[in-house]
Amino acid sequence: MGYKITPYITEEELRARTKELAAQISEDYKGKEVLMVSILKGAVVFLTDLMRAVSDEVSVQIDFMVVSSYGAGTESSGKIKIAKDLSVDIAGKDVLIVEDILDSGKTLSKIVEILRGRGVNSLKIVSLLDKPARHTHEVPVEYTGFVIPDKFVVGYGLDYGEKHRNLPYVGVVEFTEES
Ligand code: IMP
Ligand code: MG
C-alpha cells in the first residue's frame, strides 16, 4: 500500500502557535526554573522551537527520555519501556513534559506516573498535537498546540516508519491502493 502526505498545519501556523504557548509558559514560570523533559524522538523539533520562544526570565533546563511507543507502524503497543532515562535527579523540580502528540495517552500516562513517583515539585505537560478521538487514558495536558482529527500525521518531528521527521510542516498521511 502506498501513501501520500497532504499538508495540514503550515510552518507559519506552527510558529505562531508555538509562540503563543511559549508566552503562556513564560508567564506561568516567570522567575522560576523549569526542566523541560522531551520524549525522543518525535518531540525534539517542537522542543527546540518552543524553548527558544520562552522568555529569559524563566531559567530553562532540558533533558531527554527515550521510551518505546509505535515502532514502525501506526498503532501503540500499550507497553512502555524506558530505553534511556533522564540524566538528572528531578526531586523537588518543576518539570514540564514536552510531547509531540497525545494519541491514546498510554505513553504519557505511564511517564507521568513514573516522574510523579520521583518527588517532583510540579509536573505539567505541553503537547503540540492532541487527537481527542483516540484517548483511552486520560492525561491532564496544560498546554495544547492543536487539536486534530483521528488522522495519522507526520512532519515537524513526527515519523511514519522513521521517515518524514524533517518536513517543516505537519502533514496527514493518506494511504492509497497502489504502491
Ligand atoms: P500514545 O501512547 O498512543 O498516546 O502514543 C504516543 C506516541 O505515538 C507519540 O509520542 C508518537 O510518537 C506516536 N504517534 C501517535 N500518533 C501519531 C501520529 O499521528 N503520527 C506519528 N506518530 C504518532
Ligand atoms: Mg513515533
Tab-separated table of C-alpha atoms and ligand atoms in Angstrom:
chain	number	residue	atom	x	y	z
A	1	MET	CA	0.000	0.000	0.000
A	2	GLY	CA	1.355	3.425	-0.908
A	3	TYR	CA	0.643	6.744	0.705
A	4	LYS	CA	0.800	10.429	0.123
A	5	ILE	CA	1.287	13.320	2.512
A	6	THR	CA	-1.087	16.259	2.394
A	7	PRO	CA	-0.010	19.440	4.210
A	8	TYR	CA	-2.229	20.085	7.210
A	9	ILE	CA	-0.552	22.596	9.553
A	10	THR	CA	1.770	25.087	7.874
A	11	GLU	CA	5.138	26.302	9.134
A	12	GLU	CA	3.612	29.711	9.813
A	13	GLU	CA	0.797	28.226	11.871
A	14	LEU	CA	3.272	26.086	13.846
A	15	ARG	CA	5.451	29.106	14.543
A	16	ALA	CA	2.548	31.308	15.611
A	17	ARG	CA	1.026	28.707	17.921
A	18	THR	CA	4.416	27.815	19.425
A	19	LYS	CA	4.922	31.496	20.263
A	20	GLU	CA	1.540	31.617	21.996
A	21	LEU	CA	2.311	28.511	24.039
A	22	ALA	CA	5.739	29.903	24.943
A	23	ALA	CA	4.190	33.195	26.052
A	24	GLN	CA	1.845	31.322	28.369
A	25	ILE	CA	4.700	29.194	29.727
A	26	SER	CA	6.867	32.314	30.203
A	27	GLU	CA	4.076	33.853	32.270
A	28	ASP	CA	3.416	30.748	34.355
A	29	TYR	CA	7.084	30.038	35.156
A	30	LYS	CA	8.322	33.649	35.423
A	31	GLY	CA	11.255	33.882	37.852
A	32	LYS	CA	11.399	30.114	38.217
A	33	GLU	CA	13.439	27.234	36.945
A	34	VAL	CA	11.766	24.697	34.696
A	35	LEU	CA	13.096	21.385	33.490
A	36	MET	CA	11.690	20.622	30.053
A	37	VAL	CA	11.633	16.880	29.565
A	38	SER	CA	11.330	15.850	25.983
A	39	ILE	CA	10.345	12.412	24.853
A	40	LEU	CA	12.590	11.406	21.971
A	41	LYS	CA	12.438	11.391	19.152
A	42	GLY	CA	9.215	12.972	17.918
A	43	ALA	CA	9.135	15.964	20.273
A	44	VAL	CA	12.644	17.198	19.619
A	45	VAL	CA	11.755	19.633	16.823
A	46	PHE	CA	8.939	21.151	18.877
A	47	LEU	CA	11.187	21.404	21.964
A	48	THR	CA	13.890	23.351	20.156
A	49	ASP	CA	11.393	25.854	18.745
A	50	LEU	CA	9.417	26.120	21.985
A	51	MET	CA	12.392	26.673	24.287
A	52	ARG	CA	13.755	29.468	22.110
A	53	ALA	CA	10.420	31.264	22.290
A	54	VAL	CA	10.326	31.169	26.112
A	55	SER	CA	11.398	34.371	27.872
A	56	ASP	CA	14.819	34.527	29.544
A	57	GLU	CA	13.018	35.392	32.791
A	58	VAL	CA	12.497	31.642	33.015
A	59	SER	CA	15.543	29.504	33.713
A	60	VAL	CA	15.083	26.665	31.235
A	61	GLN	CA	16.858	23.337	31.542
A	62	ILE	CA	16.324	20.408	29.222
A	63	ASP	CA	16.619	16.652	29.453
A	64	PHE	CA	15.547	13.674	27.396
A	65	MET	CA	13.902	10.314	27.756
A	66	VAL	CA	13.506	7.549	25.252
A	67	VAL	CA	10.515	5.284	25.633
A	68	SER	CA	9.219	2.672	23.264
A	69	SER	CA	5.964	3.583	21.554
A	70	TYR	CA	4.852	2.893	17.997
A	71	GLY	CA	7.874	1.182	16.489
A	72	ALA	CA	7.488	1.088	12.732
A	73	GLY	CA	3.679	1.004	12.447
A	74	THR	CA	0.842	3.326	13.357
A	75	GLU	CA	-0.620	1.555	16.411
A	76	SER	CA	0.537	1.926	20.014
A	77	SER	CA	1.738	-1.332	21.540
A	78	GLY	CA	0.484	-0.408	25.007
A	79	LYS	CA	3.796	-1.384	26.552
A	80	ILE	CA	6.169	1.331	27.583
A	81	LYS	CA	9.828	0.652	28.161
A	82	ILE	CA	12.360	3.258	29.253
A	83	ALA	CA	15.218	2.849	26.803
A	84	LYS	CA	17.016	5.976	28.054
A	85	ASP	CA	16.258	7.592	31.365
A	86	LEU	CA	16.739	11.212	32.463
A	87	SER	CA	20.291	12.219	33.307
A	88	VAL	CA	19.332	14.394	36.291
A	89	ASP	CA	17.566	13.906	39.611
A	90	ILE	CA	14.160	15.586	39.332
A	91	ALA	CA	13.176	15.557	43.024
A	92	GLY	CA	11.843	18.987	44.005
A	93	LYS	CA	11.934	20.306	40.438
A	94	ASP	CA	9.266	21.915	38.309
A	95	VAL	CA	9.038	19.599	35.341
A	96	LEU	CA	7.348	20.332	32.032
A	97	ILE	CA	6.972	17.337	29.751
A	98	VAL	CA	7.232	18.377	26.104
A	99	GLU	CA	5.410	15.943	23.809
A	100	ASP	CA	4.725	15.844	20.115
A	101	ILE	CA	1.289	14.254	20.168
A	102	LEU	CA	-1.251	12.900	22.616
A	103	ASP	CA	-2.857	9.907	20.941
A	104	SER	CA	-4.199	7.108	23.147
A	105	GLY	CA	-2.440	8.676	26.126
A	106	LYS	CA	-0.853	5.359	27.106
A	107	THR	CA	2.688	6.628	26.763
A	108	LEU	CA	2.134	9.901	28.581
A	109	SER	CA	0.084	8.452	31.442
A	110	LYS	CA	2.873	5.982	32.122
A	111	ILE	CA	5.554	8.666	32.005
A	112	VAL	CA	3.530	10.901	34.326
A	113	GLU	CA	3.235	8.024	36.801
A	114	ILE	CA	6.986	7.377	36.702
A	115	LEU	CA	8.015	11.032	37.067
A	116	ARG	CA	5.488	11.780	39.817
A	117	GLY	CA	6.975	8.886	41.745
A	118	ARG	CA	10.288	10.742	41.850
A	119	GLY	CA	9.020	13.554	44.068
A	120	VAL	CA	8.783	16.437	41.626
A	121	ASN	CA	7.565	19.802	42.927
A	122	SER	CA	5.220	20.161	39.960
A	123	LEU	CA	4.561	18.326	36.734
A	124	LYS	CA	2.835	19.775	33.691
A	125	ILE	CA	2.547	18.738	30.075
A	126	VAL	CA	2.738	20.649	26.829
A	127	SER	CA	1.738	18.721	23.720
A	128	LEU	CA	1.943	20.154	20.235
A	129	LEU	CA	-0.889	17.981	18.950
A	130	ASP	CA	-3.860	16.257	20.520
A	131	LYS	CA	-6.167	13.612	18.986
A	132	PRO	CA	-9.103	13.509	21.444
A	133	ALA	CA	-10.942	10.836	19.432
A	134	ARG	CA	-8.174	8.367	20.273
A	135	HIS	CA	-7.835	8.885	24.037
A	136	THR	CA	-8.114	5.748	26.146
A	137	HIS	CA	-6.061	7.057	29.082
A	138	GLU	CA	-6.870	10.464	30.488
A	139	VAL	CA	-3.838	12.696	30.812
A	140	PRO	CA	-4.009	16.272	32.086
A	141	VAL	CA	-2.362	18.414	29.403
A	142	GLU	CA	-1.994	22.081	30.473
A	143	TYR	CA	-0.861	23.412	27.131
A	144	THR	CA	-2.128	22.054	23.813
A	145	GLY	CA	-0.975	23.333	20.436
A	146	PHE	CA	-3.552	21.976	18.011
A	147	VAL	CA	-6.489	19.625	18.401
A	148	ILE	CA	-6.569	17.386	15.334
A	149	PRO	CA	-8.937	14.722	13.970
A	150	ASP	CA	-8.204	10.996	14.047
A	151	LYS	CA	-5.655	11.010	11.219
A	152	PHE	CA	-2.076	9.810	11.120
A	153	VAL	CA	0.250	12.788	10.800
A	154	VAL	CA	3.937	13.229	10.037
A	155	GLY	CA	6.497	16.007	9.879
A	156	TYR	CA	7.899	18.560	12.335
A	157	GLY	CA	9.497	15.662	14.225
A	158	LEU	CA	6.744	13.095	13.780
A	159	ASP	CA	7.504	9.999	11.776
A	160	TYR	CA	5.965	7.195	9.808
A	161	GLY	CA	8.396	4.275	9.948
A	162	GLU	CA	11.151	6.731	11.000
A	163	LYS	CA	10.628	8.814	7.886
A	164	HIS	CA	9.424	12.384	7.249
A	165	ARG	CA	10.555	13.853	10.589
A	166	ASN	CA	12.348	16.584	8.652
A	167	LEU	CA	9.251	18.047	6.998
A	168	PRO	CA	8.897	21.639	8.241
A	169	TYR	CA	5.088	21.324	8.331
A	170	VAL	CA	2.650	18.729	9.691
A	171	GLY	CA	1.009	16.625	7.005
A	172	VAL	CA	-1.692	13.957	7.004
A	173	VAL	CA	-0.742	10.516	5.695
A	174	GLU	CA	-3.303	9.252	3.205
A	175	PHE	CA	-2.969	5.631	2.261
A	176	THR	CA	-3.516	4.726	-1.372
A	177	GLU	CA	-4.222	1.409	-3.124
A	178	GLU	CA	-1.265	1.424	-5.485
A	179	SER	CA	2.286	1.069	-4.160
B	1	IMP	P1	0.079	7.058	22.648
B	1	IMP	O1	0.768	6.287	23.724
B	1	IMP	O2	-0.929	6.209	21.925
B	1	IMP	O3	-0.542	8.350	23.127
B	1	IMP	O4	1.165	7.361	21.542
B	1	IMP	C1	2.010	8.419	21.645
B	1	IMP	C2	3.156	8.337	20.657
B	1	IMP	O5	2.773	7.646	19.454
B	1	IMP	C3	3.552	9.724	20.213
B	1	IMP	O6	4.502	10.293	21.079
B	1	IMP	C4	4.082	9.470	18.809
B	1	IMP	O7	5.439	9.103	18.854
B	1	IMP	C5	3.259	8.303	18.317
B	1	IMP	N1	2.116	8.766	17.489
B	1	IMP	C6	0.815	8.833	17.832
B	1	IMP	N2	0.059	9.320	16.846
B	1	IMP	C7	0.911	9.605	15.835
B	1	IMP	C8	0.739	10.181	14.518
B	1	IMP	O8	-0.360	10.550	14.056
B	1	IMP	N3	1.877	10.319	13.782
B	1	IMP	C9	3.105	9.958	14.227
B	1	IMP	N4	3.324	9.422	15.448
B	1	IMP	C10	2.229	9.245	16.240
B	2	MG	MG	6.946	7.821	16.704
